[in-house]
Short mmCIF file of C-alpha atoms and ligand atoms in Angstrom, two decimals:
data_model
loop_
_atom_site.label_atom_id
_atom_site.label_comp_id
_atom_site.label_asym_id
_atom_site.label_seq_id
_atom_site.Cartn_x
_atom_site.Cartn_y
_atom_site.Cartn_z
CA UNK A 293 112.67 106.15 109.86
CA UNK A 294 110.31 103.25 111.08
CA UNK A 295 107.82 103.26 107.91
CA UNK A 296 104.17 102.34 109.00
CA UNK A 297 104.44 99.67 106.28
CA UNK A 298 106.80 97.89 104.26
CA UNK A 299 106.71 95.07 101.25
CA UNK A 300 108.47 92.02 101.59
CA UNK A 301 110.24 90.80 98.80
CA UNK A 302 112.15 87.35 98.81
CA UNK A 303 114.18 85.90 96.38
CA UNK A 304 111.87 83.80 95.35
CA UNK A 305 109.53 86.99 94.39
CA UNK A 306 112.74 88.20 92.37
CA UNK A 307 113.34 84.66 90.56
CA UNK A 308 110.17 84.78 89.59
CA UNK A 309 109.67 88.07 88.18
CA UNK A 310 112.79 87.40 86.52
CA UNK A 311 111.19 84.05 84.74
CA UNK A 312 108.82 86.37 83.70
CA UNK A 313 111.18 88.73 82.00
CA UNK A 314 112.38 85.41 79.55
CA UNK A 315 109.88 84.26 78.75
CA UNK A 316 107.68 84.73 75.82
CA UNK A 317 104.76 87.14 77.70
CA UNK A 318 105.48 90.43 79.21
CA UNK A 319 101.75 90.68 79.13
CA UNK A 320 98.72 88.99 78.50
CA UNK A 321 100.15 85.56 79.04
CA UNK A 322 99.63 82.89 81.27
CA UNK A 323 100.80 84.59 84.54
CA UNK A 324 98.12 86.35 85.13
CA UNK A 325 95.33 83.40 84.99
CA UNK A 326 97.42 81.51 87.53
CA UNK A 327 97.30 83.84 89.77
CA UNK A 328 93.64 84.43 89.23
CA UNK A 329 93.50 80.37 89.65
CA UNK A 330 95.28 80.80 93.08
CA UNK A 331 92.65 83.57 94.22
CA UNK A 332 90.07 81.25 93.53
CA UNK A 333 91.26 78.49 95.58
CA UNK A 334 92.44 81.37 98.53
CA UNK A 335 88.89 82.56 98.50
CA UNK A 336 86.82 79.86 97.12
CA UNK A 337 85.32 82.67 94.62
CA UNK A 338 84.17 81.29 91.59
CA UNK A 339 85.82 84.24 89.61
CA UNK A 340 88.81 86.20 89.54
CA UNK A 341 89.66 89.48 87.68
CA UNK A 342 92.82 90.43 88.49
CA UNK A 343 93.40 94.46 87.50
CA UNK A 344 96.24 97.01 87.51
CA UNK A 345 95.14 98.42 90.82
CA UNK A 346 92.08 98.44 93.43
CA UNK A 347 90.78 101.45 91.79
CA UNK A 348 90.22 99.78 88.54
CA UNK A 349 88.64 96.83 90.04
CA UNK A 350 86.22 99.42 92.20
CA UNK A 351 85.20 101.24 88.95
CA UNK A 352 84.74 97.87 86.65
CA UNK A 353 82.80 96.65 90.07
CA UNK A 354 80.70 99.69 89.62
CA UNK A 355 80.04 99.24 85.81
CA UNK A 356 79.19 95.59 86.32
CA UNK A 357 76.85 96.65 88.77
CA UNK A 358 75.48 98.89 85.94
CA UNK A 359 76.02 102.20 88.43
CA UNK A 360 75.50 104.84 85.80
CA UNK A 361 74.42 108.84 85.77
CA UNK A 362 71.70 109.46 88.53
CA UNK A 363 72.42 105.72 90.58
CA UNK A 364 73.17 106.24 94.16
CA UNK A 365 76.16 104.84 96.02
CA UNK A 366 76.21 104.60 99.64
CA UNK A 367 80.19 103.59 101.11
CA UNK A 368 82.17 104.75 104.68
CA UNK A 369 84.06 108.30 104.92
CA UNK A 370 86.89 106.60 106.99
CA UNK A 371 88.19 105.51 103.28
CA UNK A 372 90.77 106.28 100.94
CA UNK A 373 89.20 108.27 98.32
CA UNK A 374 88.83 105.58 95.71
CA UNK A 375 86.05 104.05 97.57
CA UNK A 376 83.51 106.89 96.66
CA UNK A 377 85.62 108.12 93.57
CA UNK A 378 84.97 104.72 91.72
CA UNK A 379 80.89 105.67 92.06
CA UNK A 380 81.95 108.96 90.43
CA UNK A 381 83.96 108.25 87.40
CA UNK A 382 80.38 106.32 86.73
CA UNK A 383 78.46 109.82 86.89
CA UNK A 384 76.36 108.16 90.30
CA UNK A 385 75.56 110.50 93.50
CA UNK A 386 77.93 109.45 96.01
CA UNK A 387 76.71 109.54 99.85
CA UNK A 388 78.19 108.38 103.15
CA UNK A 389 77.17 106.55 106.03
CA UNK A 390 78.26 107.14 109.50
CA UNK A 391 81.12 104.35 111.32
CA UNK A 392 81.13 102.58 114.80
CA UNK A 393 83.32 103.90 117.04
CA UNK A 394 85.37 101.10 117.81
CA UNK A 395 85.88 99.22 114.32
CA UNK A 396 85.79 102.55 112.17
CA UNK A 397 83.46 100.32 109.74
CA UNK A 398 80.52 101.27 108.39
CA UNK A 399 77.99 101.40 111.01
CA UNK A 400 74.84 99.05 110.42
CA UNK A 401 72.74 100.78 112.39
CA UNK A 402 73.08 104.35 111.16
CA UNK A 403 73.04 102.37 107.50
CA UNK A 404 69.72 101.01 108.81
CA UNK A 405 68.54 104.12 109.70
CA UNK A 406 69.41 105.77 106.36
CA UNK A 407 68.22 103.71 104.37
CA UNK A 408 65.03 103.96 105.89
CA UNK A 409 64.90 107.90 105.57
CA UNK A 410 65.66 107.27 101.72
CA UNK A 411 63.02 104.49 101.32
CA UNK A 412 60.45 107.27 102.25
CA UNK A 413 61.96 109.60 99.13
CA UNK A 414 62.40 107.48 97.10
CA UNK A 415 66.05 107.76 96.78
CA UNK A 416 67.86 104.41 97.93
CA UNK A 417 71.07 103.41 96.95
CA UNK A 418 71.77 100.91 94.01
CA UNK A 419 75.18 99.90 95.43
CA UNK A 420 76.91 100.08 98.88
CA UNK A 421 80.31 99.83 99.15
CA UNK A 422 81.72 98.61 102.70
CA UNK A 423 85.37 98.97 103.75
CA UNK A 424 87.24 96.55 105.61
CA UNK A 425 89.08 99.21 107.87
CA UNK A 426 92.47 97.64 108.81
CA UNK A 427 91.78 94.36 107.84
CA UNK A 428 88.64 93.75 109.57
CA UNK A 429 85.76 92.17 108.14
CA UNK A 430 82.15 94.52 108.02
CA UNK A 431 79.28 92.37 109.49
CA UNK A 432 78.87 91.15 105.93
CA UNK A 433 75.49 88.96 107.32
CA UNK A 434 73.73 92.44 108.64
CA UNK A 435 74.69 93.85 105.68
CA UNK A 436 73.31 91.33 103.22
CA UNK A 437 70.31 91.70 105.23
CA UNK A 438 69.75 95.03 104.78
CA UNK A 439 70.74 94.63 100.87
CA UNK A 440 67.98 91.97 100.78
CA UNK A 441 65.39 94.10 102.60
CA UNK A 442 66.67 97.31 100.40
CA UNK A 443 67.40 96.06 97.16
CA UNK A 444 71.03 97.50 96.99
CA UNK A 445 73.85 95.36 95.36
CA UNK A 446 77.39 95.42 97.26
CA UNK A 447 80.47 95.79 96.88
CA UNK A 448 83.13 94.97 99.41
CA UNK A 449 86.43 96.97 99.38
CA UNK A 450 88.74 94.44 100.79
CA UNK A 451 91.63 96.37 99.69
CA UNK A 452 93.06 96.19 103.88
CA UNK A 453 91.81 92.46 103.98
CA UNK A 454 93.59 89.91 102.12
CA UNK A 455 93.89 87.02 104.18
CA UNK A 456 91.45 87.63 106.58
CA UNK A 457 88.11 85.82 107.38
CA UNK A 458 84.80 86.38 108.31
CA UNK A 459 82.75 83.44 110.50
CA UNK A 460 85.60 80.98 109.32
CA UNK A 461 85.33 82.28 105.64
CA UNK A 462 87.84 83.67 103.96
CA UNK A 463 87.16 87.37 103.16
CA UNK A 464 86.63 87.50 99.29
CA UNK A 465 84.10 84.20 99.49
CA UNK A 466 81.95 87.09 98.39
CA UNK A 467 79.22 84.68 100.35
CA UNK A 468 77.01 87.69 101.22
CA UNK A 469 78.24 90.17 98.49
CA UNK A 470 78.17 90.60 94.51
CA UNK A 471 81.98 91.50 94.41
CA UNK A 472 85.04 91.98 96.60
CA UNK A 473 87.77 94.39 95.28
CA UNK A 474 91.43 93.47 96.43
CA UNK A 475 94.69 96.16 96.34
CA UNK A 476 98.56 94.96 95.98
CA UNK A 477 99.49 98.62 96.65
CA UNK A 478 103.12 97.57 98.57
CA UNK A 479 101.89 98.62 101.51
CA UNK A 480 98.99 95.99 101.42
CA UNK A 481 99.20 92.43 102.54
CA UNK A 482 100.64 90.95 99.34
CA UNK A 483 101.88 93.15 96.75
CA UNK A 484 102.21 93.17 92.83
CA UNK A 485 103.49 97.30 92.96
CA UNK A 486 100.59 98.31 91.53
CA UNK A 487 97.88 96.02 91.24
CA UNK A 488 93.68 94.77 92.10
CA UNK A 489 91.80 92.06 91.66
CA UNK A 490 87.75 91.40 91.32
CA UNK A 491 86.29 88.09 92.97
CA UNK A 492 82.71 87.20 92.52
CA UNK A 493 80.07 84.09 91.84
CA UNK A 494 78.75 85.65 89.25
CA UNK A 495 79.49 84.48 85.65
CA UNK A 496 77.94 87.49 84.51
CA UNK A 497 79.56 89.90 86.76
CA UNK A 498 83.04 88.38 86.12
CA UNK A 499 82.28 88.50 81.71
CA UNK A 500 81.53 92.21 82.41
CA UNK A 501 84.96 93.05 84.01
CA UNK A 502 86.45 90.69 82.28
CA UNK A 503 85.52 92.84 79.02
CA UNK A 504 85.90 96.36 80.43
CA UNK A 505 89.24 95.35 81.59
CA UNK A 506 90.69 95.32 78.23
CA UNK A 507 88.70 97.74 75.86
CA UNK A 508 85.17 96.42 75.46
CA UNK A 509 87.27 93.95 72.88
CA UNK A 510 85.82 90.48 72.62
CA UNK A 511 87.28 87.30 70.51
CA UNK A 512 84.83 85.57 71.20
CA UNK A 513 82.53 84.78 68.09
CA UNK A 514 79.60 83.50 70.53
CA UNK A 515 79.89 87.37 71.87
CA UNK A 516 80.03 88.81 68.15
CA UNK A 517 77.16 90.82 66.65
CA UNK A 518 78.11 89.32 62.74
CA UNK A 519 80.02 86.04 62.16
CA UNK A 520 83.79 86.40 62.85
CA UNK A 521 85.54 87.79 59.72
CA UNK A 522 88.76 85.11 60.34
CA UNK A 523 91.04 84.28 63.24
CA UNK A 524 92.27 87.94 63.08
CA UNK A 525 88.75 89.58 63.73
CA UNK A 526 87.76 91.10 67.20
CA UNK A 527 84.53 93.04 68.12
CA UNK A 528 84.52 95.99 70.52
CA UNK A 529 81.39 95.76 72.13
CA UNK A 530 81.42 98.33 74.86
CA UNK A 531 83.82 101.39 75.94
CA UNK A 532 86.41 99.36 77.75
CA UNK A 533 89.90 100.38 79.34
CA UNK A 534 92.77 99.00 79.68
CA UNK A 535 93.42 98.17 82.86
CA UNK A 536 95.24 94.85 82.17
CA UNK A 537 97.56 93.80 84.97
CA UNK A 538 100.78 92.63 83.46
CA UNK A 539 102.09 89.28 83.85
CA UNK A 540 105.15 90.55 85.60
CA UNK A 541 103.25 91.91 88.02
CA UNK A 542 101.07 88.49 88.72
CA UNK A 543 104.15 86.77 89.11
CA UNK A 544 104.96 88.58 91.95
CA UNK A 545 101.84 87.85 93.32
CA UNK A 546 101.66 84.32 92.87
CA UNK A 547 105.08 84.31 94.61
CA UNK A 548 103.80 86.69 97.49
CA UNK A 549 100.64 84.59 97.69
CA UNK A 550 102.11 81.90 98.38
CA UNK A 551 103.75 83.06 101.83
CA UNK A 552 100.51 84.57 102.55
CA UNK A 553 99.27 82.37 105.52
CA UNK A 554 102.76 83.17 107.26
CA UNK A 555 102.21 86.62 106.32
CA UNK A 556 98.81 87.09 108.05
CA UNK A 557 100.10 84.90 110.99
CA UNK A 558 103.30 87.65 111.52
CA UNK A 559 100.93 90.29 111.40
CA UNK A 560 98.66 88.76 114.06
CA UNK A 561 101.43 88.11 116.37
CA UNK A 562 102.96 91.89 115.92
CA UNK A 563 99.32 92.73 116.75
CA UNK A 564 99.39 90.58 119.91
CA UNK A 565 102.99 92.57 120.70
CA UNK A 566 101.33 95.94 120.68
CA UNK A 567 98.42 94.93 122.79
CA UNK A 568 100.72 93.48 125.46
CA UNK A 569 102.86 96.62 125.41
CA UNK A 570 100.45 99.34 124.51
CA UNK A 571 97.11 98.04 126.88
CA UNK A 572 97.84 99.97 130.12
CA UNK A 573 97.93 103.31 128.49
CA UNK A 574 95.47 105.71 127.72
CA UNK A 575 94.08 104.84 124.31
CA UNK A 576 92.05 102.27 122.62
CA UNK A 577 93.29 99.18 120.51
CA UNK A 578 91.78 97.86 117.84
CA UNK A 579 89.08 95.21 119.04
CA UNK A 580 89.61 91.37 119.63
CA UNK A 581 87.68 89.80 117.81
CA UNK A 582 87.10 86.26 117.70
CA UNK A 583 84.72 85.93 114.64
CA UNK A 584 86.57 87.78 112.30
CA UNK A 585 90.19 87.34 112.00
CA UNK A 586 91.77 90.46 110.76
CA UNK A 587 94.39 90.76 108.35
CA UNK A 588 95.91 93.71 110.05
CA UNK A 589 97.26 95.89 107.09
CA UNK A 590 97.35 98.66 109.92
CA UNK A 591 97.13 99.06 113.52
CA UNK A 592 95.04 101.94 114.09
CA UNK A 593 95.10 103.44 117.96
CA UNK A 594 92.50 105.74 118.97
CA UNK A 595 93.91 108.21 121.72
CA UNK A 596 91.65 108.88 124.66
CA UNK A 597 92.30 112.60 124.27
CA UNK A 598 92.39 113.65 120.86
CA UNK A 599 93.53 116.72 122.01
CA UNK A 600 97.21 115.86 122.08
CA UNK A 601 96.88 113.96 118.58
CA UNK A 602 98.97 116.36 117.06
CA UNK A 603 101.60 116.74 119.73
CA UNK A 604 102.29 112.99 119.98
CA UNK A 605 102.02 112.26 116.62
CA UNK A 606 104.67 114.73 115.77
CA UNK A 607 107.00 113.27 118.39
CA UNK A 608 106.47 110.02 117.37
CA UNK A 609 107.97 111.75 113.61
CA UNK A 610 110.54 113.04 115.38
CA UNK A 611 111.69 109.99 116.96
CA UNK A 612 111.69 108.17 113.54
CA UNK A 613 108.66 106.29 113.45
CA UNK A 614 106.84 106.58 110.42
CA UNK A 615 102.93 107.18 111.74
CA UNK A 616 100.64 107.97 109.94
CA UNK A 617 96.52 108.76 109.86
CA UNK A 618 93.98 106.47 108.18
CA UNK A 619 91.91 108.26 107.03
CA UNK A 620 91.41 112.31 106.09
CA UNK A 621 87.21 111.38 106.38
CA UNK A 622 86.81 111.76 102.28
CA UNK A 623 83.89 114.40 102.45
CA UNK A 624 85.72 116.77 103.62
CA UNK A 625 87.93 116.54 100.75
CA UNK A 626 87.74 119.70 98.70
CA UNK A 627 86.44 117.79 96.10
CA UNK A 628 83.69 116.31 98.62
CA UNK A 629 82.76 119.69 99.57
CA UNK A 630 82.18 121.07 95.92
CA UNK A 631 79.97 118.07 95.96
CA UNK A 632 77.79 119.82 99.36
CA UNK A 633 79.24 117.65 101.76
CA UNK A 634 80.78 119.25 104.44
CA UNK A 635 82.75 119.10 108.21
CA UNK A 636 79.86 118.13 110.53
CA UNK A 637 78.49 116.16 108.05
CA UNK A 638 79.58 112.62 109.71
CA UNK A 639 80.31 113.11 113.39
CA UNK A 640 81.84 109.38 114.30
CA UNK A 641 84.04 109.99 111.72
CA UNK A 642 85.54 113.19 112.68
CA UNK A 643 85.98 112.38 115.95
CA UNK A 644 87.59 109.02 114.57
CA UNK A 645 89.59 111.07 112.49
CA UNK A 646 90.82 113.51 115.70
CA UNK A 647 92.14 110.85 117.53
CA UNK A 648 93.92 108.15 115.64
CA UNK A 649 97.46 107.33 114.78
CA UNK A 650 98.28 103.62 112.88
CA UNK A 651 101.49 102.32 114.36
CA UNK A 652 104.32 101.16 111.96
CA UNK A 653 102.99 97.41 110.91
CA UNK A 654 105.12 94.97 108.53
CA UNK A 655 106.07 91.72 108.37
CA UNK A 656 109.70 92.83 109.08
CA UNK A 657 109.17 94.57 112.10
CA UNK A 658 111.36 93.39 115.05
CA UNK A 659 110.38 93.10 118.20
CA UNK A 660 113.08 95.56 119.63
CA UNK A 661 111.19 98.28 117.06
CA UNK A 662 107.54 97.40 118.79
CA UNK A 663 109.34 97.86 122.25
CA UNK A 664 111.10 101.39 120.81
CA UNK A 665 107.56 102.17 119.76
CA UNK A 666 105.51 102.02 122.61
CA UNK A 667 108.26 103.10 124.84
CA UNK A 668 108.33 106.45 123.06
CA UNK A 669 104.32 106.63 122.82
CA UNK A 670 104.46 106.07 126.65
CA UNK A 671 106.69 109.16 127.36
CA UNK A 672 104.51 110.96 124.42
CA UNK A 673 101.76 110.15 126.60
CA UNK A 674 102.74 110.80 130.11
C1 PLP B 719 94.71 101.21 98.84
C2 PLP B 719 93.23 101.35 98.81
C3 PLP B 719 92.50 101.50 97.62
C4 PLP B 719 93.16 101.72 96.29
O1 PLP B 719 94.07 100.75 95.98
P1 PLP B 719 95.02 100.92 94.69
O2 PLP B 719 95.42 99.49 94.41
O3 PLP B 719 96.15 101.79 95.11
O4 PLP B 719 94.21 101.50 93.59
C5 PLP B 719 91.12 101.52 97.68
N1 PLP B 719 90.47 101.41 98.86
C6 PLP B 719 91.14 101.30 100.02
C7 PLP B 719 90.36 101.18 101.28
C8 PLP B 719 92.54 101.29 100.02
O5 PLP B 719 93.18 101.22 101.19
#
């Protein structure tokens, strides 16, 4: 089986994991700074929190944020589930806004429009959370915008977009955000197993994760409530988690990061590849865009008639290629619909939803794969 994506581990990533392994810090060393240093320079963020997964960072995004019992958080149902479940763990109402058809993004103008409608009850959000859908930058400037004219903080979920740039900035700048959540899940763009990071400009923002990350605990005296009882003492200050990332795993992504402008570059090109062979048949590619340079974590194709979704996606199975379907819309998750939401709810993203397939993606991918691909999606199709 073709998987729809793949890490890529060198021996370089295994050296250094291995380095890791002899040295004096499993955890809690001085892996995981360096490779916050090298998301710094990658994004120009002032700070970097890296995190044991995307999740983490979206719920210590949240608490920075102060989302709390009775806030309102406004992200995209085309999602994996931790976008709105982050808002949740918090206690906050979660609510959706409806995509644009061609990106899958969040859609500015129904955001407009919504927020609008909740000006007049009085219940706008505190925090929206945009998703970079593939790889794709939001239009982060409309959205700041609106966040300005609103009052809502945001938080970008990234997660899809390492690498990839919005009006010549790198994604993560967090330029017109308060915080940009990063996920080195393997099949991301860089990968550390299981692993997140937080980037912001915010000193505050970044002392606040920074301390929730690993149990409220401060050793800091300036921090302290009472002067420091000795070198030993530590103060918790808040109810903190541990959601360290281990310096195993940031060894493995300071390796990975380090290939990542060849990375985003092979995904680009396998992009190009399926647009050549794909364009003459009847569905719709992901956009060219010029302005944003996506990082392509997937290839999402939209079939003209969703009707046959099911048919050609279970041929493409049964030929070996490993599609899948980004995303199951997340309020019409059982879970969702204990919450009130329901199908019908969000009608871009059904129909979204009813037609797509994401093609197999990965830096590995041959060329003679791409051609086996789309010359089995042509019969599929025919
Ligand atoms: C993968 C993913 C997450 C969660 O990432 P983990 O690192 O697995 O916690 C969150 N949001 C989106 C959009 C994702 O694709």
């Amino acid at each position: 089986m073709i998987p729809y994506g793949r890490q890529h581990i060198t021996q370089q990533d295994i050296d250094a994991v291995i380095q890791v392994l002899q040295s004096d810090f499993l955890t809690q060393g001085p892996a995981v700074p360096a490779f916050e240093q090298r998301f710094t320079e990658l994004t120009t963020a002032r700070y970097a929190v890296a995190v044991n997964s995307a999740t983490s960072a979206l719920h210590l995004a949240c608490l920075a944020l102060d989302v709390k019992p009775g806030s309102r958080v406004w992200t995209s149902p085309i999602t994996f589930v931790a976008s709105a479940n982050c808002a949740r763990y918090c206690g906050a109402l979660v609510d959706f806004v409806d995509i644009e058809a061609d990106t899958g993004n969040i859609c500015i103008s129904a955001l407009r429009h919504k927020l609008e409608q909740a000006r007049l009850t009085d219940t706008l959000p505190q925090v929206v959370i945009p998703v970079h859908l593939a790889g794709l930058s939001c239009d982060m400037q409309q959205l700041h915008y609106l966040a300005v004219e609103f009052g809502f903080r945001i938080i970008e979920d990234a997660s899809h977009a390492v690498g990839a740039t919005y009006h010549n900035q790198p994604v993560g700048s967090c330029q017109y955000s308060d915080i940009t959540i990063f996920s080195f899940h393997p099949v991301k763009i860089i990968t550390t197993a299981e692993g997140g990071m937080a980037l912001t400009n915010s000193p505050q923002l970044a002392d606040s994760m920074r301390l929730l990350r690993s149990h409220g605990i401060t050793r800091d005296a300036e921090h302290m409530t009472e002067p420091s009882h000795g070198s030993w003492y530590y103060q918790q200050l808040q109810l903190g988690f541990n959601y360290r990332m281990t310096d195993l795993q940031a060894a493995l992504g300071l390796s990975q990061s380090q290939r990542l402008p060849h990375i985003i570059a092979k995904r680009q090109q396998l992009a190009k590849n399926y647009q050549q062979l794909l364009h003459a048949l009847p569905i719709q590619l992901p956009p060219a865009e010029t302005e944003r340079l996506s990082a392509f974590h997937l290839y999402i194709i939209r079939l003209n008639d969703s009707t046959r979704r099911k048919a050609v996606f279970d041929g493409l199975r049964q030929a070996e290629i490993g599609v899948n379907v980004h995303y199951i819309p997340v309020h019409t998750q059982p879970y969702y619909q204990q919450l009130g939401f329901d199908w019908g709810d969000y009608p871009q993203a059904e129909a979204f939803y009813d037609s797509i397939i994401s093609l197999p993606l990965y830096p590995e991918l041959t060329s003679e794969q791409q051609h086996y691909i789309a010359d089995t999606l042509r019969t599929l199709l025919a």
